[in-house]
Every structure is written in structure tokens, then in C-alpha cells.
Short mmCIF file of C-alpha atoms in Angstrom, two decimals:
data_model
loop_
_atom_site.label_atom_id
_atom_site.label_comp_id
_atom_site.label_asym_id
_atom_site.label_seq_id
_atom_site.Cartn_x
_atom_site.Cartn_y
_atom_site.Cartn_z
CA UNK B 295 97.26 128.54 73.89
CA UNK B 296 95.10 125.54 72.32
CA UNK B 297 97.13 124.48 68.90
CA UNK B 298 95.22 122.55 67.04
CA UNK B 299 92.61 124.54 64.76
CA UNK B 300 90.66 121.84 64.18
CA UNK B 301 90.30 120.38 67.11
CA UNK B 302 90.05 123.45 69.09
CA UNK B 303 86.46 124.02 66.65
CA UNK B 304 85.42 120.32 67.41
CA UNK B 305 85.92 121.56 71.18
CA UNK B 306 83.73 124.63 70.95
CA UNK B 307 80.98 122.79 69.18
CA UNK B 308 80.73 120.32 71.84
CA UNK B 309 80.87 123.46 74.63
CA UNK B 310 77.97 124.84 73.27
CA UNK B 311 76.02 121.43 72.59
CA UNK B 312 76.22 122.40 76.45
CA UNK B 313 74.71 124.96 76.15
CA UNK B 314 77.82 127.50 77.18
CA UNK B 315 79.26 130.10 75.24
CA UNK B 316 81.94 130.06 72.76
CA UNK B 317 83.42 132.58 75.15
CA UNK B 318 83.39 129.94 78.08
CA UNK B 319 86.53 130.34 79.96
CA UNK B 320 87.44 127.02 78.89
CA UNK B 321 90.77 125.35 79.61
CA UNK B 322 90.77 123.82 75.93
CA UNK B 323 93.70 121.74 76.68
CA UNK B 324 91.88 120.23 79.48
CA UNK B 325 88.93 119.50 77.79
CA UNK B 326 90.73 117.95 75.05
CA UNK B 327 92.33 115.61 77.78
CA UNK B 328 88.86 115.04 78.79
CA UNK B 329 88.17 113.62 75.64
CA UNK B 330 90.87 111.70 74.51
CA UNK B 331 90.64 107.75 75.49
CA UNK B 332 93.32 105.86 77.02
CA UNK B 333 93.75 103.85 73.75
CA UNK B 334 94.91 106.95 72.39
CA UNK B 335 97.87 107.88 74.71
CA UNK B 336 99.01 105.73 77.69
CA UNK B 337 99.54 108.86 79.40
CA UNK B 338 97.77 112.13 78.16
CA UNK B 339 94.56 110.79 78.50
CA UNK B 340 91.63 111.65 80.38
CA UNK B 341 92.15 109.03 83.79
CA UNK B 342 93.42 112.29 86.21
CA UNK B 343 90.17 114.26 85.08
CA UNK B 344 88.05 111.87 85.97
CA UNK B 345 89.14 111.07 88.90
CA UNK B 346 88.23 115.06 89.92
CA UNK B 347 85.35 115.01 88.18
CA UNK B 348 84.09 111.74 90.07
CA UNK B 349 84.22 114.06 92.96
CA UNK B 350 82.32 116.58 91.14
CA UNK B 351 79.59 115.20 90.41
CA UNK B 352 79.54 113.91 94.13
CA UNK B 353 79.67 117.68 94.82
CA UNK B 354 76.89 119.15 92.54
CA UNK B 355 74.39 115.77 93.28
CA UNK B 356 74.67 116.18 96.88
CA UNK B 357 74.43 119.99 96.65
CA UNK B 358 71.58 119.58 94.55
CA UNK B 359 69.73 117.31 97.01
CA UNK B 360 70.08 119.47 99.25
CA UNK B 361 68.63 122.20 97.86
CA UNK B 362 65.44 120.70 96.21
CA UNK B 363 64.73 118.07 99.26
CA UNK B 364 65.98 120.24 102.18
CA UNK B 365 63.09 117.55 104.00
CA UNK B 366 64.78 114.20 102.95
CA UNK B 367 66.90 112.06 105.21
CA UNK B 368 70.21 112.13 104.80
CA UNK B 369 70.49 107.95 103.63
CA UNK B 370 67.61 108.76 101.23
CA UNK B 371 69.87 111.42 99.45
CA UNK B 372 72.81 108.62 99.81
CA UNK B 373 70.71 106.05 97.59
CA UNK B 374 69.75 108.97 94.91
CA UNK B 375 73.12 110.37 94.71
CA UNK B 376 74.40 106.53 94.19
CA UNK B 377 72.44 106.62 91.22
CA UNK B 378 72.88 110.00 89.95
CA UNK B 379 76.70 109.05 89.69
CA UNK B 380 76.76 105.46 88.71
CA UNK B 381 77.65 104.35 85.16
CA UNK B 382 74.81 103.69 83.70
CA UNK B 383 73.38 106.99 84.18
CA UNK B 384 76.68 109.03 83.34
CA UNK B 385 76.79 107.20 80.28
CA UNK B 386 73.12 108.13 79.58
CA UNK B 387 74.02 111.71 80.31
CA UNK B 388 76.88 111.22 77.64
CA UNK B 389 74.48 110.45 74.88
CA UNK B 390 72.48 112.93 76.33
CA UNK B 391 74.86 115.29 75.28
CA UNK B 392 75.98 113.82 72.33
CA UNK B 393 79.64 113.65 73.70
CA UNK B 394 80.71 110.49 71.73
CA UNK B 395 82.01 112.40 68.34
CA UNK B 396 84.09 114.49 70.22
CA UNK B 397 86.09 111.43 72.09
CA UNK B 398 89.30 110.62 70.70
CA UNK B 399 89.06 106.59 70.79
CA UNK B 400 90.75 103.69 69.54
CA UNK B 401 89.23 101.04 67.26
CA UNK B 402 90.41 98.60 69.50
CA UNK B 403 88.56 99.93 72.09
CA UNK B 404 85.37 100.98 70.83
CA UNK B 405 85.62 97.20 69.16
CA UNK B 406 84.07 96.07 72.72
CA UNK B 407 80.59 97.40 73.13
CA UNK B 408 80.69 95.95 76.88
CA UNK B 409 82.47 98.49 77.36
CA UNK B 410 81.21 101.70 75.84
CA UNK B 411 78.90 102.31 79.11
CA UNK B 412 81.69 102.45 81.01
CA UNK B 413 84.12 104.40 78.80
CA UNK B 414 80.87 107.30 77.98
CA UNK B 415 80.50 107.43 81.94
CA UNK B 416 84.67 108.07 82.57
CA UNK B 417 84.64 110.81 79.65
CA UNK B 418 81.85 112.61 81.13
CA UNK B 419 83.35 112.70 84.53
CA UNK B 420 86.64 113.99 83.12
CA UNK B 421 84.58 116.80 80.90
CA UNK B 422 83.29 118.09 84.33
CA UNK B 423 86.41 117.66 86.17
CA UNK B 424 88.24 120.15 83.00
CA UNK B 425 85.36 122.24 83.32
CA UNK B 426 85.52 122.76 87.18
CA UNK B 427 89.05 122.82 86.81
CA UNK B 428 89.28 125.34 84.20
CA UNK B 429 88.15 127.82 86.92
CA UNK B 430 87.48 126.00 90.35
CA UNK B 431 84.13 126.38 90.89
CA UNK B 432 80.82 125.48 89.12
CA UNK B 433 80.20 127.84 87.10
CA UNK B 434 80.37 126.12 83.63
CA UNK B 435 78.66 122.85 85.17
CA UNK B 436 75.70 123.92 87.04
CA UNK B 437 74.12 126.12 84.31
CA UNK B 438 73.58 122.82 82.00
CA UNK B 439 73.69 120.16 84.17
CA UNK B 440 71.10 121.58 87.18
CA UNK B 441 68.27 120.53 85.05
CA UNK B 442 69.21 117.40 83.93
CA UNK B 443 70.27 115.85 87.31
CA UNK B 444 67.16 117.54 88.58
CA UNK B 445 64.58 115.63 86.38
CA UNK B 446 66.55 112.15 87.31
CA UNK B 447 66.58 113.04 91.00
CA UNK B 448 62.55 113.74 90.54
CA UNK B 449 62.20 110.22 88.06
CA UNK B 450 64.30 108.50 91.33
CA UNK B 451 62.06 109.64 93.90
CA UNK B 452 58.34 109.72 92.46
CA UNK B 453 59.39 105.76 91.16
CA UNK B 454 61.18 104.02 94.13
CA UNK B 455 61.26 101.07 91.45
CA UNK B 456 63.84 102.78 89.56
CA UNK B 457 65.93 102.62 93.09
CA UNK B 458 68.65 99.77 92.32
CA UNK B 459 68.13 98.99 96.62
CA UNK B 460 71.27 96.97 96.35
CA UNK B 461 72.85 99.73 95.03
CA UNK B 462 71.41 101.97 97.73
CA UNK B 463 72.67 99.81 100.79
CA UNK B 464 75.82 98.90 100.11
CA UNK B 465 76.39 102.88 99.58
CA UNK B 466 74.91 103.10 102.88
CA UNK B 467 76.70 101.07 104.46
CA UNK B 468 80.13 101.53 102.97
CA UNK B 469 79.40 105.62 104.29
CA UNK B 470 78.59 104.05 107.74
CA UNK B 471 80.22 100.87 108.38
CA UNK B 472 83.17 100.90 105.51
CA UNK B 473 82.30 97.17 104.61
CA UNK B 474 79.16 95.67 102.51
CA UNK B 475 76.22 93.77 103.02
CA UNK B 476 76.36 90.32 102.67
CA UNK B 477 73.80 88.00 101.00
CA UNK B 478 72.81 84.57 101.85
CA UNK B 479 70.32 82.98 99.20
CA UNK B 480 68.69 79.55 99.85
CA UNK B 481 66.14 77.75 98.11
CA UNK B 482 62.45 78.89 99.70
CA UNK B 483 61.50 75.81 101.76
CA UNK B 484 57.71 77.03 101.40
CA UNK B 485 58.10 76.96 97.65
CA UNK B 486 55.84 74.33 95.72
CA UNK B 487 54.60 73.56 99.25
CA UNK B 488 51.35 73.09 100.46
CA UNK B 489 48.77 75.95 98.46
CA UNK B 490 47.28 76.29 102.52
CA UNK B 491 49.55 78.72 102.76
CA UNK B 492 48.90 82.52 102.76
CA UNK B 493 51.56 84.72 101.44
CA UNK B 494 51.61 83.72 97.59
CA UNK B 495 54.84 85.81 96.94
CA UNK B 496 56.86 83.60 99.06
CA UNK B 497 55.32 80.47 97.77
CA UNK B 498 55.58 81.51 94.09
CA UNK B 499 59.43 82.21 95.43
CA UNK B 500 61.47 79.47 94.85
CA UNK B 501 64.58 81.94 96.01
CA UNK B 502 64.88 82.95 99.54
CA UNK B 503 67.61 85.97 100.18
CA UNK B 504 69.07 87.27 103.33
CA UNK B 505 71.31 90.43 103.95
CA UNK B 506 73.27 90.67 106.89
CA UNK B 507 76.00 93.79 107.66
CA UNK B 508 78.46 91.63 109.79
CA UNK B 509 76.70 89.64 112.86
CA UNK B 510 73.23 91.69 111.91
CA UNK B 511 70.36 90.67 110.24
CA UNK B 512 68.96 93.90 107.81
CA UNK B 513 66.29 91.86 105.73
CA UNK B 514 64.88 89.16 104.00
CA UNK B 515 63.32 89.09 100.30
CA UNK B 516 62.16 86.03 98.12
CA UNK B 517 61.78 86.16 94.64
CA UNK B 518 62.13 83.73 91.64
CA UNK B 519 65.26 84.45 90.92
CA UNK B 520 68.61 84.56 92.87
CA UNK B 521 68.93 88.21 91.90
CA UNK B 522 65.25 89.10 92.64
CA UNK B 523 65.52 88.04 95.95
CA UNK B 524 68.60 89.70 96.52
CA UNK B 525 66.86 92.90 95.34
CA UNK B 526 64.11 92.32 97.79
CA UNK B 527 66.41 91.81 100.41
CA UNK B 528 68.03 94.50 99.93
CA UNK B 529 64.61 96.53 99.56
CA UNK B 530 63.47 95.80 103.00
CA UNK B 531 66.71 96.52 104.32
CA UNK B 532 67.35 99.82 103.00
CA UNK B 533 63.70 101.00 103.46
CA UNK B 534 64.24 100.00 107.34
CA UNK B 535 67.21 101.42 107.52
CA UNK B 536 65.70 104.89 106.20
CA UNK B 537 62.89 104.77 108.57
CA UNK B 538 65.84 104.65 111.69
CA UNK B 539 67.45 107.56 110.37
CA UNK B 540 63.88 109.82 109.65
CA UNK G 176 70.68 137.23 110.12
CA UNK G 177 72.62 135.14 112.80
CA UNK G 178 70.58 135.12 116.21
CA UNK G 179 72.45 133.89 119.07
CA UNK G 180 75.80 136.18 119.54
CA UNK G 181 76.94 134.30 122.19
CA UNK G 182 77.14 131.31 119.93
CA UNK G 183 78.32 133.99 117.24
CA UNK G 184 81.41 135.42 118.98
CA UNK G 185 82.05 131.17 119.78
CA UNK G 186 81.85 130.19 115.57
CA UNK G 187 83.95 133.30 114.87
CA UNK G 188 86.79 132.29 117.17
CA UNK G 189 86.86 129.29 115.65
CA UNK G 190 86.99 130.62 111.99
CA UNK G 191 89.85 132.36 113.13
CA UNK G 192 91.58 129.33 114.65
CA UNK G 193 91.26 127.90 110.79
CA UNK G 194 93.24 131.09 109.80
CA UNK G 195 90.03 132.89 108.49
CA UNK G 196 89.29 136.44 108.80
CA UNK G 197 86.39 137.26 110.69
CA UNK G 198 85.05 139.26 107.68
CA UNK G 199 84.77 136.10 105.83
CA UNK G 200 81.72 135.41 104.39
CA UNK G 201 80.36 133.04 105.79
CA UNK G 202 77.16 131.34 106.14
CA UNK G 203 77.14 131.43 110.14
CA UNK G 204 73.75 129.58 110.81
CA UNK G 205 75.22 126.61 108.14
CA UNK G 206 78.42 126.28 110.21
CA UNK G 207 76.61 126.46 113.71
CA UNK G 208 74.71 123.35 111.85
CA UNK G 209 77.85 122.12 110.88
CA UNK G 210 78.62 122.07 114.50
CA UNK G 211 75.70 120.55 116.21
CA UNK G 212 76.11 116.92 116.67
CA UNK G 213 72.55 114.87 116.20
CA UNK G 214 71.81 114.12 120.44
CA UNK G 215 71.24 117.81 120.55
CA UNK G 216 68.64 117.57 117.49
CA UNK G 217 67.61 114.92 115.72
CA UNK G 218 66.48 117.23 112.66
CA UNK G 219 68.87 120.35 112.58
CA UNK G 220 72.20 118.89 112.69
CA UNK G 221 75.10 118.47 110.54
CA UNK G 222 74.15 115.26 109.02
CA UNK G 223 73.46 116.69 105.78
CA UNK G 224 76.41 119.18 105.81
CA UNK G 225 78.45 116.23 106.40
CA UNK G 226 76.98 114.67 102.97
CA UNK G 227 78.09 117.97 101.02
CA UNK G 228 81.40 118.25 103.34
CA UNK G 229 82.31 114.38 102.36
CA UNK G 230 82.57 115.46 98.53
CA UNK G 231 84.14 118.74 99.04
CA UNK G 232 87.35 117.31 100.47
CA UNK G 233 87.26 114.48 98.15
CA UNK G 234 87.11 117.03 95.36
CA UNK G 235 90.23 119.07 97.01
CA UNK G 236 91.99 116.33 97.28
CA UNK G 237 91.89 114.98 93.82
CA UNK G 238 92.46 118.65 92.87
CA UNK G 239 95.50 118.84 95.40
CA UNK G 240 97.24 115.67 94.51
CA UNK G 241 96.84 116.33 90.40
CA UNK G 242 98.64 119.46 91.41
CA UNK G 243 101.76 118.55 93.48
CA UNK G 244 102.43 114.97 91.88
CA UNK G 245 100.62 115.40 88.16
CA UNK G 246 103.17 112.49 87.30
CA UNK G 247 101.80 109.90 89.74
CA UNK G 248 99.38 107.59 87.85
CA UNK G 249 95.94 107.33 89.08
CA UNK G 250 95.95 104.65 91.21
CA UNK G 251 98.35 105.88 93.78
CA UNK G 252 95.89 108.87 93.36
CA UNK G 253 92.67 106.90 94.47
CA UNK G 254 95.09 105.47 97.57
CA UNK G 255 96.32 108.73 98.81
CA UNK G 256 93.15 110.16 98.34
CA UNK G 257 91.21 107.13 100.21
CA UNK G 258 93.99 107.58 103.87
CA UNK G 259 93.02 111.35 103.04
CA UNK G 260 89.43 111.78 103.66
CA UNK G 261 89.45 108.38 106.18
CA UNK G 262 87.93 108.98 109.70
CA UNK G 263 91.04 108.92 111.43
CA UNK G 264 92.95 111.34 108.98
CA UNK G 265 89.64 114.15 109.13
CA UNK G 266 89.21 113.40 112.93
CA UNK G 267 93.51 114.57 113.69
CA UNK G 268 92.67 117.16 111.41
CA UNK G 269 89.63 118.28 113.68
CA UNK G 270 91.71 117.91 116.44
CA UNK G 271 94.59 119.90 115.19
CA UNK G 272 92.30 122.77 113.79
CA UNK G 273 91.05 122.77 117.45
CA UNK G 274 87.26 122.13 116.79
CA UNK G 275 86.02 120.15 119.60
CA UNK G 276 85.15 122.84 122.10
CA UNK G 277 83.16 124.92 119.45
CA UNK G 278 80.89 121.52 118.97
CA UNK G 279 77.32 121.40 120.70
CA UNK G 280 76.60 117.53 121.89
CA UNK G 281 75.00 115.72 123.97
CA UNK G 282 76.69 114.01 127.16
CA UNK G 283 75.24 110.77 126.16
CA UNK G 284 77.02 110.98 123.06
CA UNK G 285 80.32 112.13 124.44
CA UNK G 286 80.27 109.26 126.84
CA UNK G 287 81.22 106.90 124.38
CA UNK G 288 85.35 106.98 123.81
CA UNK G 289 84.67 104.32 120.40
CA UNK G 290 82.46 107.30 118.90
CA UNK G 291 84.60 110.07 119.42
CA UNK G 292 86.64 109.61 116.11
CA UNK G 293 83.41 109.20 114.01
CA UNK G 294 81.57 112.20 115.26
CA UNK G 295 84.99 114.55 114.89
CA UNK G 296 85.38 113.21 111.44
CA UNK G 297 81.76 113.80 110.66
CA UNK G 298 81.58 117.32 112.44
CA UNK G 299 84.85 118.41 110.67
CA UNK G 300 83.41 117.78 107.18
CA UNK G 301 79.95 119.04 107.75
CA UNK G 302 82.44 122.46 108.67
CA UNK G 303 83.70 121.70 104.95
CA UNK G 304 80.47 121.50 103.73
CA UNK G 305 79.02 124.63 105.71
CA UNK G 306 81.99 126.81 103.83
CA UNK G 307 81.55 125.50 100.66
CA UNK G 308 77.89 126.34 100.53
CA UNK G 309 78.75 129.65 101.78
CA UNK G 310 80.42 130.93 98.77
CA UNK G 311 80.30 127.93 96.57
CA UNK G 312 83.62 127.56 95.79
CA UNK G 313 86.50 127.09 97.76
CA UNK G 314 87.79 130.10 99.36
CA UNK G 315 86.75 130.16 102.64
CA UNK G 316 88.79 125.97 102.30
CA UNK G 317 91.58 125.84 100.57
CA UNK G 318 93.65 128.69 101.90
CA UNK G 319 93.91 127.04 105.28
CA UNK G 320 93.38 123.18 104.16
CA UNK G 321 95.86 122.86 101.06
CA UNK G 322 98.95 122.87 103.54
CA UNK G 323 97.80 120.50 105.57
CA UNK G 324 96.80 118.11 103.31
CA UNK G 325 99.66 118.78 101.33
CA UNK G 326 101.81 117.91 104.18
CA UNK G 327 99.58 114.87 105.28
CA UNK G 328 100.01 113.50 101.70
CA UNK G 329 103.68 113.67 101.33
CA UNK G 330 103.82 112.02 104.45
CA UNK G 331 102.09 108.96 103.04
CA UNK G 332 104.12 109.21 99.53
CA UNK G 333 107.51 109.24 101.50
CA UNK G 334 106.26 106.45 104.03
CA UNK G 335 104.30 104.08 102.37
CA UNK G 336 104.45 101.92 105.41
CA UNK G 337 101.79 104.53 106.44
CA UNK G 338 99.26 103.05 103.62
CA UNK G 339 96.16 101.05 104.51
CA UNK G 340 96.97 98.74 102.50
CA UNK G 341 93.44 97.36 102.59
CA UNK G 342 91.93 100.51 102.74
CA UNK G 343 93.81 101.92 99.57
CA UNK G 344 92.62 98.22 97.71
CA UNK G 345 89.00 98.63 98.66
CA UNK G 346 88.72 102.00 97.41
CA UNK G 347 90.40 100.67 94.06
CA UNK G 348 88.09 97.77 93.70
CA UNK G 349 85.38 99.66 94.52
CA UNK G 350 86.11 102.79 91.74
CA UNK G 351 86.95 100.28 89.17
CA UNK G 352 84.89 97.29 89.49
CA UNK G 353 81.96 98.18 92.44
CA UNK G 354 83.13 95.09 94.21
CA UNK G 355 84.97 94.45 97.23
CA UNK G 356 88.47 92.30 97.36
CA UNK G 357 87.99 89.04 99.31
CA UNK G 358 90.67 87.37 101.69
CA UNK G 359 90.75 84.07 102.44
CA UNK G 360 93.52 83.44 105.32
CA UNK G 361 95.01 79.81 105.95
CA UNK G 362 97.58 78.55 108.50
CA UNK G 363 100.92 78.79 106.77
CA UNK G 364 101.89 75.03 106.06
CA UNK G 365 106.02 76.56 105.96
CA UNK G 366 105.30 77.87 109.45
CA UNK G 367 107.86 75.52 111.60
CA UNK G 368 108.74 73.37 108.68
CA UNK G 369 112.35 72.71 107.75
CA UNK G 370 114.13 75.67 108.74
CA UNK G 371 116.39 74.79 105.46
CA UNK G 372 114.12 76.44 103.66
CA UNK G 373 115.05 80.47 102.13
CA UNK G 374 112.45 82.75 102.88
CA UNK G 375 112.79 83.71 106.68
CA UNK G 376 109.86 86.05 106.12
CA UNK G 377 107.59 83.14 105.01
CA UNK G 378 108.61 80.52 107.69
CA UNK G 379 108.39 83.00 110.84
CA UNK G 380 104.67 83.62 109.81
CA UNK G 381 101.97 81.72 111.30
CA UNK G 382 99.35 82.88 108.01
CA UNK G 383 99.12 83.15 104.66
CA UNK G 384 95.93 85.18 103.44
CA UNK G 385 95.14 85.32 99.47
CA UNK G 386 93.28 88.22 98.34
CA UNK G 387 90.74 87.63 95.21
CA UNK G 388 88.59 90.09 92.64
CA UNK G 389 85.99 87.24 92.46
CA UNK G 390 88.10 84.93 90.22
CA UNK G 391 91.12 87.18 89.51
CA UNK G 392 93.66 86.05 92.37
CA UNK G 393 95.53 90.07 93.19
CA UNK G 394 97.99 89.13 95.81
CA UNK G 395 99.47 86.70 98.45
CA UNK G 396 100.98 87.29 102.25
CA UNK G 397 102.19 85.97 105.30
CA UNK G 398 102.01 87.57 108.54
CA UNK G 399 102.17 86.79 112.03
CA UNK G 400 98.52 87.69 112.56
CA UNK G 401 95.69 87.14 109.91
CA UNK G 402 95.07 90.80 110.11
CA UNK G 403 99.13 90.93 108.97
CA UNK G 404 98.52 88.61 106.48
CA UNK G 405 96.29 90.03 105.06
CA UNK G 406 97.76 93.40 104.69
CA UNK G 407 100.49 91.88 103.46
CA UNK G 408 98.00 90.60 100.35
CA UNK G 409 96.48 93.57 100.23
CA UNK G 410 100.17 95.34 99.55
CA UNK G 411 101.39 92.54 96.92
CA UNK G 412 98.06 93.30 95.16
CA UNK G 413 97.57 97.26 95.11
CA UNK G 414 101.17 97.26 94.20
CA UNK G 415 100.66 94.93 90.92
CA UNK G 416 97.90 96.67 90.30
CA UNK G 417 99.30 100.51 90.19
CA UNK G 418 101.73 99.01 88.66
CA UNK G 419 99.66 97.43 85.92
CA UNK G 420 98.58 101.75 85.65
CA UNK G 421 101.32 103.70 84.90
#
């Protein structure tokens, strides 16, 4: 039994913000874990959850995938479901679903706003590791959450330019290879160099990137910053290494 | 409805090798996928089942290990967990559950000793994935996977000389901060110095490797090889770090 009145009525609100039933076969004491910050207790806090519900959301993206793009290659699915479960778009997912006035937080720690992505990101993974937990399967997950992942997979794959492709290949090749791409940027010779030339997005480049995976080459990318061309880089690579697997 | 009951009889002898009863309900043209390797199709194979399979036994695992050592802090969690679902643990496992005869591939791909790990590790959790999506939980999983897991884990708790130590400081790294550790080995300048000095360990070692989180320095080893060394850095720095956890 769940002791705290209070907090147990908090906990149901935030259920059915959901979109579950009061009646949810909730572990309440879980989900209060869930939400309950490390600056709060040292101990009783909501690291174990997440670390199941980092695999859950693994689970239910992948499954997802599956289902909708049955036609996809599998390192296409790899680069959406890197996304799906990154930070940035837990966190969104947080706000989303308005979890923040149900987390149990120190001032200290909501003090650092660098940090609030990451902390909104870890509290939704723990809510969905409680909720699979409460009765091992996905039954109080995939009723609320199927629609949202669904519309980010479709944003992901109708706008390539949402794809972070650096992202994308180092998941790719951490599945494959178990080490990461490497990136080599140079100044762009061609840059500020004779106008003759034809290609103005590598003259306009003044950054030239390369990615190599151990001794081989994957791709090269300019752009006018060191990041850019990284990006670019890793763009060609990942695209080329999509076509292989098709 | 299942076609080929040749290949029938052949995937329900090998549910019953994994202790299942040939009632189960399983999805048998999923796990016939689950057991076609890609050089006998390049389109139906497990590949994708292996993309569900890889988050269903991460998700048992985390479940697994919150149950049998809920005290442990996280960290040792993500370590376990990381020697868990590695190639070489999922490969013995497809081994010991006997799956290799019941797998349809190619003789150009069986030719190659160096691939043989990969493809039993891959093969075994596309299985994991083809039983999950039958029922979409884990029943037709856990009653024959929790003991060996559980067995396989207390094995590395009560031997830590079993840990990767790189392995289990990767997957940290890579959870916490989406960067990989660097090493950066040297020749040991104590190697052959004045034998007055104490540390036998330091002066019988040819290298010293430091491992870094871009500017934090985790760790320092010696070893008689670099790769020694460097494990040796990795231990010094996933043991701070858990320790830094609890």
C-alpha cells in the first residue's frame, strides 16, 4: 500500500495526464521513485528505473518501427530509434506530458538549467520503466505513447534534416563495429581559391571534414564551420552506408 | 498459418530444447525469420528481429539484475548488463541453448571462423525478438532465460576479474556522457629503473596507458602489454567512478 495521501493524488493526476485510468494497475511506489530526483534521496531515487526504462523505450521504438516501416532497412530504423531515445527528445516528451510538477527535485538542482534536459529525459525513462514494471509488459505505455513516438518517427523520416547524421553513425557503428567514427577536419585548401572553380559549396567551405571507422574512409563533408562539416561528413557516410545495407 | 512442416517439426524441436512447450504460442514464421541468416536472403532475414531481440534482453537484464542485487548502485548495473548482452556472452548462450543446427545459412557465410560469433549472437537475439513479438511480453523468455542469466551474472559479481574492464567503461561513458573514454599509452619510464624503487607491479610493466573523458583524467595503469595497460586504466577508472555512485 501507497502511504502518502497526498502524494498518492499528485500520482493519479499525472497517470491520467497520460491518458490511463485512475484504476491503472499502477505500482504507486514505483512511480513515485520514478519521480523523485537524486537531490532528493541519495538512494531512493529514480537512477534503477531508468536504467529499465532506457531499455524500454529501446523496446517500444524498435517495435514500433517495425510495425509502421516493415519496408525500411534495418540501419535506417537504427538512426530513427537513436533519436526517438536521445535526450533531447525524451525531455520534449516530458513537457509533453507535463511531467515536471510531479518530480520531486532539489533547488540545488533545478538551480542549473543545463541540466533540466537531461534530468526531464532520466524521469521519463524511469516513469516507463515503473510503468512496465508495475506489470511486465506494455500495457500502460503503448496506449499513450504509440501516437506520440509515431508522429516523431513520421517528422524523422519525411525531413531527413531533422536526422542528427552524426548521431545516426556513430549508433551504427557502435551496433556493428563497437567503436566510433573518427573525424579529421582541415582547413578547405580550395577555400578563397581561385572563383574557376565549380563546386561553390566547397569553395564557400572554409572547413573540410573526414570520417573514418578505423583504417576506412566513410565520407567527406565541407562546410563553414568545424561542426557543419562534421555533419556533412557524417551525412554522406551514413547515407552510403544505408544504401549497402538496402 | 506456418507452411513448411518440415521446417515446422525443425523450429519446434528447438523450442523445446529452450524448455518450451510445444503448445507455446508462438509466432512460428517470426522465429523461422529469426533463424535465417542474411546469405540465404538478403530481404527476409533476421536482421530486423535482431533490432527488437537486442532491446528485449537489454530490458531483461536490467529487470533481472534490479531484482537479485536491488542494492547494487547503478553503475555496476550498466557493467553487468554491458558483459551480458556482449557478442561473446549471447553467442555461448546460443551455443549452450543448442541453436546452431536449427539456423538456415549460407556456406559462404559459414566459411568464415571470425564471423561465427557475430552471426550466433545476432541469430540468438533475433530468437529473442521473434518471442517477444509473439506474445508481447515475456513469457515465451524469461522462464528459460532468467536462470541463465542469473547464473552468468553472479559469475561476473563474484569474479570481477571476468569484467571488460573497457567494455563496462565504454558503456558508462557512453549512457552518461555520449562520448567514448580515450587512452593514451606511453612506455613506462620506471620500467628497468632502479629496482629500489616499491611498487613491483609498476616496475615489471613495460606501459603505462591514461584513460581521459575529454579533459577529466578517470584512471591510470601499467601492464605488460598496452592492451594490459590499458585495462588496467580502464579498472582504476570504472572503479572511481561506481564508486563516485553509490
Amino acid at each position: 500500500m501507497f502511504e502518502d495521501p497526498r502524494r498518492k493524488k499528485q500520482l493519479e493526476k499525472f497517470i491520467q495526464k497520460l491518458g490511463l485510468p485512475p484504476t491503472a494497475p499502477v505500482e504507486w511506489s514505483l512511480l513515485d521513485l520514478a519521480l523523485t530526483h537524486p537531490s532528493i534521496s541519495r538512494v531512493e531515487n529514480y537512477e534503477q528505473l531508468e536504467f529499465v526504462g532506457d531499455s524500454v523505450v529501446r523496446l517500444i521504438s524498435a517495435e514500433l518501427l517495425l510495425e509502421i516501416y516493415p519496408q525500411e532497412p534495418v540501419g535506417e530504423f537504427a538512426a530513427v530509434r537513436s533519436i526517438l531515445v536521445s535526450d533531447r527528445v525524451l525531455a520534449e516528451l516530458a513537457e509533453y506530458y507535463g511531467l515536471e510538477p510531479y518530480l520531486l527535485i532539489g533547488s540545488n538542482a533545478t538551480g542549473n538549467p543545463a541540466g533540466r534536459q537531461s534530468w526531464l529525459a532520466d524521469a521519463f525513462e524511469a516513469v516507463l520503466g515503473a510503468l512496465y514494471l508495475s506489470t511486465h509488459n506494455m500495457d500502460l505505455i503503448r496506449p499513450w505513447l504509440d501516437l506520440t513516438l509515431k508522429t516523431r518517427s513520421a517528422e524523422v523520416f519525411s525531413d531527413p534534416a531533422r536526422f542528427n547524421y552524426k548521431d545516426a553513425l556513430q549508433e551504427w557503428t557502435q551496433r556493428k563495429c563497437k567503436i566510433l567514427p573518427e573525424y579529421q577536419v582541415k582547413e578547405n585548401q580550395a577555400f578563397q581559391a581561385s572563383k574557376a572553380r565549380a563546386d561553390e559549396n566547397i569553395l564557400n567551405s572554409r572547413f573540410v571534414a573526414e570520417v573514418w571507422l578505423k583504417e576506412r574512409f566513410l565520407g567527406r563533408g565541407y562546410g563553414r564551420s568545424k561542426k557543419a562539416s562534421e555533419q556533412s561528413a557524417a551525412k554522406e557516410a551514413f547515407l552510403s552506408i544505408s544504401q549497402e545495407e538496402r
